[in-house]
Amino acid sequence: VSQSRYGAVGIAMAARIKNENWKTFVLIGDGEMAEGSIWESALHASKHELGHITVIMDYNKMQASGSINAVLSLEPILQKWESFGFEVAEVNGHDVLAITNKLLAPSMPVGKPRFLLAHTVKGKGLSIAENSSKWHHKAKISVDEVNMLREYLA
């Protein structure tokens, strides 16, 4: 996983070297924010003015071992990314049109990497899974749970 974050910086650098207009998107989870490789990559993206890179964070405020605030608070998350030289914005992570509009908006100023905080609800719409950390890495699902999920999705 950390290679993909460094890879995104490498891809954005390659676009510059080749004088191409590629856009590079990185999707991360809020639980990953405790990893140093996230911040190292952010520093490189900012230092090298990789304006074609956009980091989108799924902010459901949960990770495998509990709530983000109980494990390691991220706040003030937008100010942290801003201090690392990113243009920051927030969006409802369940609103595809709003996300699309944010991603298509021109970056200001040019050359500044972007960070999009997508507020989401884990398991949204499935009452047995919504906001439940039990479903984060759930490997065993009972027949009853499968049937309940099918009912919700029907």
PDB file of C-alpha atoms in Angstrom:
ATOM      1  CA  VAL A   1       0.000   0.000   0.000  1.00  0.00           C
ATOM      2  CA  SER A   2       2.718   2.503   0.864  1.00  0.00           C
ATOM      3  CA  GLN A   3       4.341   1.782  -2.516  1.00  0.00           C
ATOM      4  CA  SER A   4       1.154   2.956  -4.239  1.00  0.00           C
ATOM      5  CA  ARG A   5       1.311   6.296  -2.429  1.00  0.00           C
ATOM      6  CA  TYR A   6       4.951   6.766  -3.400  1.00  0.00           C
ATOM      7  CA  GLY A   7       3.993   5.433  -6.826  1.00  0.00           C
ATOM      8  CA  ALA A   8       1.445   8.233  -7.215  1.00  0.00           C
ATOM      9  CA  VAL A   9       4.144  10.834  -6.616  1.00  0.00           C
ATOM     10  CA  GLY A  10       6.346   9.006  -9.142  1.00  0.00           C
ATOM     11  CA  ILE A  11       3.542   8.921 -11.702  1.00  0.00           C
ATOM     12  CA  ALA A  12       2.892  12.643 -11.240  1.00  0.00           C
ATOM     13  CA  MET A  13       6.637  13.335 -11.603  1.00  0.00           C
ATOM     14  CA  ALA A  14       6.725  11.211 -14.777  1.00  0.00           C
ATOM     15  CA  ALA A  15       3.893  13.295 -16.233  1.00  0.00           C
ATOM     16  CA  ARG A  16       5.948  16.431 -15.659  1.00  0.00           C
ATOM     17  CA  ILE A  17       9.101  14.929 -17.172  1.00  0.00           C
ATOM     18  CA  LYS A  18       7.170  13.738 -20.243  1.00  0.00           C
ATOM     19  CA  ASN A  19       5.363  17.097 -20.448  1.00  0.00           C
ATOM     20  CA  GLU A  20       2.043  15.229 -20.264  1.00  0.00           C
ATOM     21  CA  ASN A  21      -1.159  16.439 -18.649  1.00  0.00           C
ATOM     22  CA  TRP A  22      -1.995  13.297 -16.660  1.00  0.00           C
ATOM     23  CA  LYS A  23      -4.088  13.518 -13.540  1.00  0.00           C
ATOM     24  CA  THR A  24      -3.107  11.247 -10.682  1.00  0.00           C
ATOM     25  CA  PHE A  25      -5.658  10.259  -8.034  1.00  0.00           C
ATOM     26  CA  VAL A  26      -4.844   8.605  -4.722  1.00  0.00           C
ATOM     27  CA  LEU A  27      -7.620   7.101  -2.617  1.00  0.00           C
ATOM     28  CA  ILE A  28      -6.747   6.630   1.043  1.00  0.00           C
ATOM     29  CA  GLY A  29      -8.643   5.674   4.164  1.00  0.00           C
ATOM     30  CA  ASP A  30      -8.646   7.713   7.335  1.00  0.00           C
ATOM     31  CA  GLY A  31      -6.999   4.866   9.272  1.00  0.00           C
ATOM     32  CA  GLU A  32      -3.978   5.116   6.953  1.00  0.00           C
ATOM     33  CA  MET A  33      -3.320   8.665   8.116  1.00  0.00           C
ATOM     34  CA  ALA A  34      -1.252   7.313  11.008  1.00  0.00           C
ATOM     35  CA  GLU A  35       1.328   6.014   8.531  1.00  0.00           C
ATOM     36  CA  GLY A  36       4.403   8.114   7.919  1.00  0.00           C
ATOM     37  CA  SER A  37       4.461   7.263   4.218  1.00  0.00           C
ATOM     38  CA  ILE A  38       1.295   9.335   3.728  1.00  0.00           C
ATOM     39  CA  TRP A  39       2.987  12.439   5.086  1.00  0.00           C
ATOM     40  CA  GLU A  40       6.287  11.782   3.293  1.00  0.00           C
ATOM     41  CA  SER A  41       4.434  11.515  -0.009  1.00  0.00           C
ATOM     42  CA  ALA A  42       2.457  14.677   0.773  1.00  0.00           C
ATOM     43  CA  LEU A  43       5.689  16.573   1.442  1.00  0.00           C
ATOM     44  CA  HIS A  44       7.171  15.426  -1.883  1.00  0.00           C
ATOM     45  CA  ALA A  45       3.997  16.285  -3.826  1.00  0.00           C
ATOM     46  CA  SER A  46       4.007  19.780  -2.371  1.00  0.00           C
ATOM     47  CA  LYS A  47       7.751  20.378  -2.703  1.00  0.00           C
ATOM     48  CA  HIS A  48       7.693  19.399  -6.368  1.00  0.00           C
ATOM     49  CA  GLU A  49       4.463  21.337  -7.019  1.00  0.00           C
ATOM     50  CA  LEU A  50       2.646  18.294  -8.352  1.00  0.00           C
ATOM     51  CA  GLY A  51      -0.598  20.055  -9.172  1.00  0.00           C
ATOM     52  CA  HIS A  52      -1.901  17.066 -11.136  1.00  0.00           C
ATOM     53  CA  ILE A  53      -2.123  14.927  -7.993  1.00  0.00           C
ATOM     54  CA  THR A  54      -5.326  14.690  -5.963  1.00  0.00           C
ATOM     55  CA  VAL A  55      -5.558  12.769  -2.699  1.00  0.00           C
ATOM     56  CA  ILE A  56      -9.080  11.671  -1.785  1.00  0.00           C
ATOM     57  CA  MET A  57      -9.575  10.507   1.779  1.00  0.00           C
ATOM     58  CA  ASP A  58     -12.523   8.298   2.717  1.00  0.00           C
ATOM     59  CA  TYR A  59     -13.384   9.844   6.083  1.00  0.00           C
ATOM     60  CA  ASN A  60     -15.771   7.441   7.776  1.00  0.00           C
ATOM     61  CA  LYS A  61     -14.052   7.974  11.150  1.00  0.00           C
ATOM     62  CA  MET A  62     -13.505   4.239  11.689  1.00  0.00           C
ATOM     63  CA  GLN A  63     -10.658   1.800  11.339  1.00  0.00           C
ATOM     64  CA  ALA A  64     -10.188  -1.888  12.091  1.00  0.00           C
ATOM     65  CA  SER A  65      -9.436  -1.382  15.778  1.00  0.00           C
ATOM     66  CA  GLY A  66     -12.090   1.243  16.573  1.00  0.00           C
ATOM     67  CA  SER A  67     -13.055   4.838  15.983  1.00  0.00           C
ATOM     68  CA  ILE A  68     -10.423   7.214  14.627  1.00  0.00           C
ATOM     69  CA  ASN A  69     -10.739   9.503  17.653  1.00  0.00           C
ATOM     70  CA  ALA A  70     -10.219   6.597  20.068  1.00  0.00           C
ATOM     71  CA  VAL A  71      -7.196   5.208  18.177  1.00  0.00           C
ATOM     72  CA  LEU A  72      -5.455   8.367  16.942  1.00  0.00           C
ATOM     73  CA  SER A  73      -7.300  11.610  16.332  1.00  0.00           C
ATOM     74  CA  LEU A  74      -6.681  13.206  12.933  1.00  0.00           C
ATOM     75  CA  GLU A  75      -8.092  16.631  13.689  1.00  0.00           C
ATOM     76  CA  PRO A  76      -7.581  19.253  12.502  1.00  0.00           C
ATOM     77  CA  ILE A  77      -7.205  17.224   9.297  1.00  0.00           C
ATOM     78  CA  LEU A  78      -7.853  19.951   6.737  1.00  0.00           C
ATOM     79  CA  GLN A  79      -5.402  22.323   8.401  1.00  0.00           C
ATOM     80  CA  LYS A  80      -2.736  19.601   8.458  1.00  0.00           C
ATOM     81  CA  TRP A  81      -3.009  19.017   4.713  1.00  0.00           C
ATOM     82  CA  GLU A  82      -3.105  22.744   4.100  1.00  0.00           C
ATOM     83  CA  SER A  83       0.067  23.164   6.152  1.00  0.00           C
ATOM     84  CA  PHE A  84       1.685  20.544   3.905  1.00  0.00           C
ATOM     85  CA  GLY A  85       0.986  22.789   0.909  1.00  0.00           C
ATOM     86  CA  PHE A  86      -2.222  21.246  -0.429  1.00  0.00           C
ATOM     87  CA  GLU A  87      -5.369  22.934  -1.653  1.00  0.00           C
ATOM     88  CA  VAL A  88      -8.089  21.389   0.524  1.00  0.00           C
ATOM     89  CA  ALA A  89     -11.822  20.817   0.121  1.00  0.00           C
ATOM     90  CA  GLU A  90     -14.581  18.739   1.676  1.00  0.00           C
ATOM     91  CA  VAL A  91     -17.405  16.805   0.051  1.00  0.00           C
ATOM     92  CA  ASN A  92     -20.200  14.385   0.872  1.00  0.00           C
ATOM     93  CA  GLY A  93     -18.501  11.127  -0.098  1.00  0.00           C
ATOM     94  CA  HIS A  94     -21.843   9.563  -1.043  1.00  0.00           C
ATOM     95  CA  ASP A  95     -22.716  12.298  -3.554  1.00  0.00           C
ATOM     96  CA  VAL A  96     -21.127  11.267  -6.856  1.00  0.00           C
ATOM     97  CA  LEU A  97     -22.075  14.513  -8.604  1.00  0.00           C
ATOM     98  CA  ALA A  98     -20.538  16.634  -5.821  1.00  0.00           C
ATOM     99  CA  ILE A  99     -17.340  14.562  -5.944  1.00  0.00           C
ATOM    100  CA  THR A 100     -17.190  14.870  -9.734  1.00  0.00           C
ATOM    101  CA  ASN A 101     -17.641  18.639  -9.554  1.00  0.00           C
ATOM    102  CA  LYS A 102     -14.834  18.951  -6.985  1.00  0.00           C
ATOM    103  CA  LEU A 103     -12.513  16.799  -9.084  1.00  0.00           C
ATOM    104  CA  LEU A 104     -13.246  18.752 -12.260  1.00  0.00           C
ATOM    105  CA  ALA A 105     -12.826  22.182 -10.650  1.00  0.00           C
ATOM    106  CA  PRO A 106      -9.578  23.888 -11.644  1.00  0.00           C
ATOM    107  CA  SER A 107      -6.837  23.823  -9.017  1.00  0.00           C
ATOM    108  CA  MET A 108      -5.964  27.212  -7.561  1.00  0.00           C
ATOM    109  CA  PRO A 109      -3.183  28.132  -7.593  1.00  0.00           C
ATOM    110  CA  VAL A 110      -1.848  26.066 -10.477  1.00  0.00           C
ATOM    111  CA  GLY A 111       0.806  23.598  -9.329  1.00  0.00           C
ATOM    112  CA  LYS A 112      -0.681  23.012  -5.903  1.00  0.00           C
ATOM    113  CA  PRO A 113      -1.605  19.384  -5.098  1.00  0.00           C
ATOM    114  CA  ARG A 114      -5.152  18.794  -3.906  1.00  0.00           C
ATOM    115  CA  PHE A 115      -6.708  17.030  -0.935  1.00  0.00           C
ATOM    116  CA  LEU A 116     -10.387  16.116  -0.933  1.00  0.00           C
ATOM    117  CA  LEU A 117     -11.929  15.019   2.348  1.00  0.00           C
ATOM    118  CA  ALA A 118     -14.889  12.757   1.487  1.00  0.00           C
ATOM    119  CA  HIS A 119     -17.210  12.395   4.471  1.00  0.00           C
ATOM    120  CA  THR A 120     -18.731   8.907   4.378  1.00  0.00           C
ATOM    121  CA  VAL A 121     -20.614   6.454   6.574  1.00  0.00           C
ATOM    122  CA  LYS A 122     -19.167   2.950   6.751  1.00  0.00           C
ATOM    123  CA  GLY A 123     -21.726   0.454   5.451  1.00  0.00           C
ATOM    124  CA  LYS A 124     -24.166   3.238   4.531  1.00  0.00           C
ATOM    125  CA  GLY A 125     -27.649   1.978   3.782  1.00  0.00           C
ATOM    126  CA  LEU A 126     -27.177  -1.461   5.324  1.00  0.00           C
ATOM    127  CA  SER A 127     -28.471  -1.218   8.878  1.00  0.00           C
ATOM    128  CA  ILE A 128     -26.638  -4.349  10.043  1.00  0.00           C
ATOM    129  CA  ALA A 129     -23.315  -2.928   8.805  1.00  0.00           C
ATOM    130  CA  GLU A 130     -23.748   0.847   9.065  1.00  0.00           C
ATOM    131  CA  ASN A 131     -21.214   2.447  11.430  1.00  0.00           C
ATOM    132  CA  SER A 132     -20.105  -0.976  12.642  1.00  0.00           C
ATOM    133  CA  SER A 133     -16.410  -1.687  13.002  1.00  0.00           C
ATOM    134  CA  LYS A 134     -17.278  -5.419  13.051  1.00  0.00           C
ATOM    135  CA  TRP A 135     -17.720  -5.163   9.282  1.00  0.00           C
ATOM    136  CA  HIS A 136     -14.337  -3.554   8.646  1.00  0.00           C
ATOM    137  CA  HIS A 137     -12.430  -6.791   8.068  1.00  0.00           C
ATOM    138  CA  LYS A 138     -15.310  -9.226   8.279  1.00  0.00           C
ATOM    139  CA  ALA A 139     -14.197 -12.507   6.737  1.00  0.00           C
ATOM    140  CA  LYS A 140     -16.971 -14.798   7.941  1.00  0.00           C
ATOM    141  CA  ILE A 141     -20.564 -13.933   7.145  1.00  0.00           C
ATOM    142  CA  SER A 142     -23.380 -16.147   8.368  1.00  0.00           C
ATOM    143  CA  VAL A 143     -26.208 -17.342   6.135  1.00  0.00           C
ATOM    144  CA  ASP A 144     -28.605 -15.133   8.123  1.00  0.00           C
ATOM    145  CA  GLU A 145     -26.401 -12.084   7.493  1.00  0.00           C
ATOM    146  CA  VAL A 146     -26.233 -12.872   3.764  1.00  0.00           C
ATOM    147  CA  ASN A 147     -30.016 -13.116   3.641  1.00  0.00           C
ATOM    148  CA  MET A 148     -30.414  -9.814   5.518  1.00  0.00           C
ATOM    149  CA  LEU A 149     -28.008  -8.115   3.132  1.00  0.00           C
ATOM    150  CA  ARG A 150     -29.927  -9.482   0.150  1.00  0.00           C
ATOM    151  CA  GLU A 151     -33.158  -8.079   1.588  1.00  0.00           C
ATOM    152  CA  TYR A 152     -31.586  -4.623   2.004  1.00  0.00           C
ATOM    153  CA  LEU A 153     -30.249  -4.664  -1.538  1.00  0.00           C
ATOM    154  CA  ALA A 154     -33.470  -5.909  -3.163  1.00  0.00           C
TER     155      ALA A 154
END
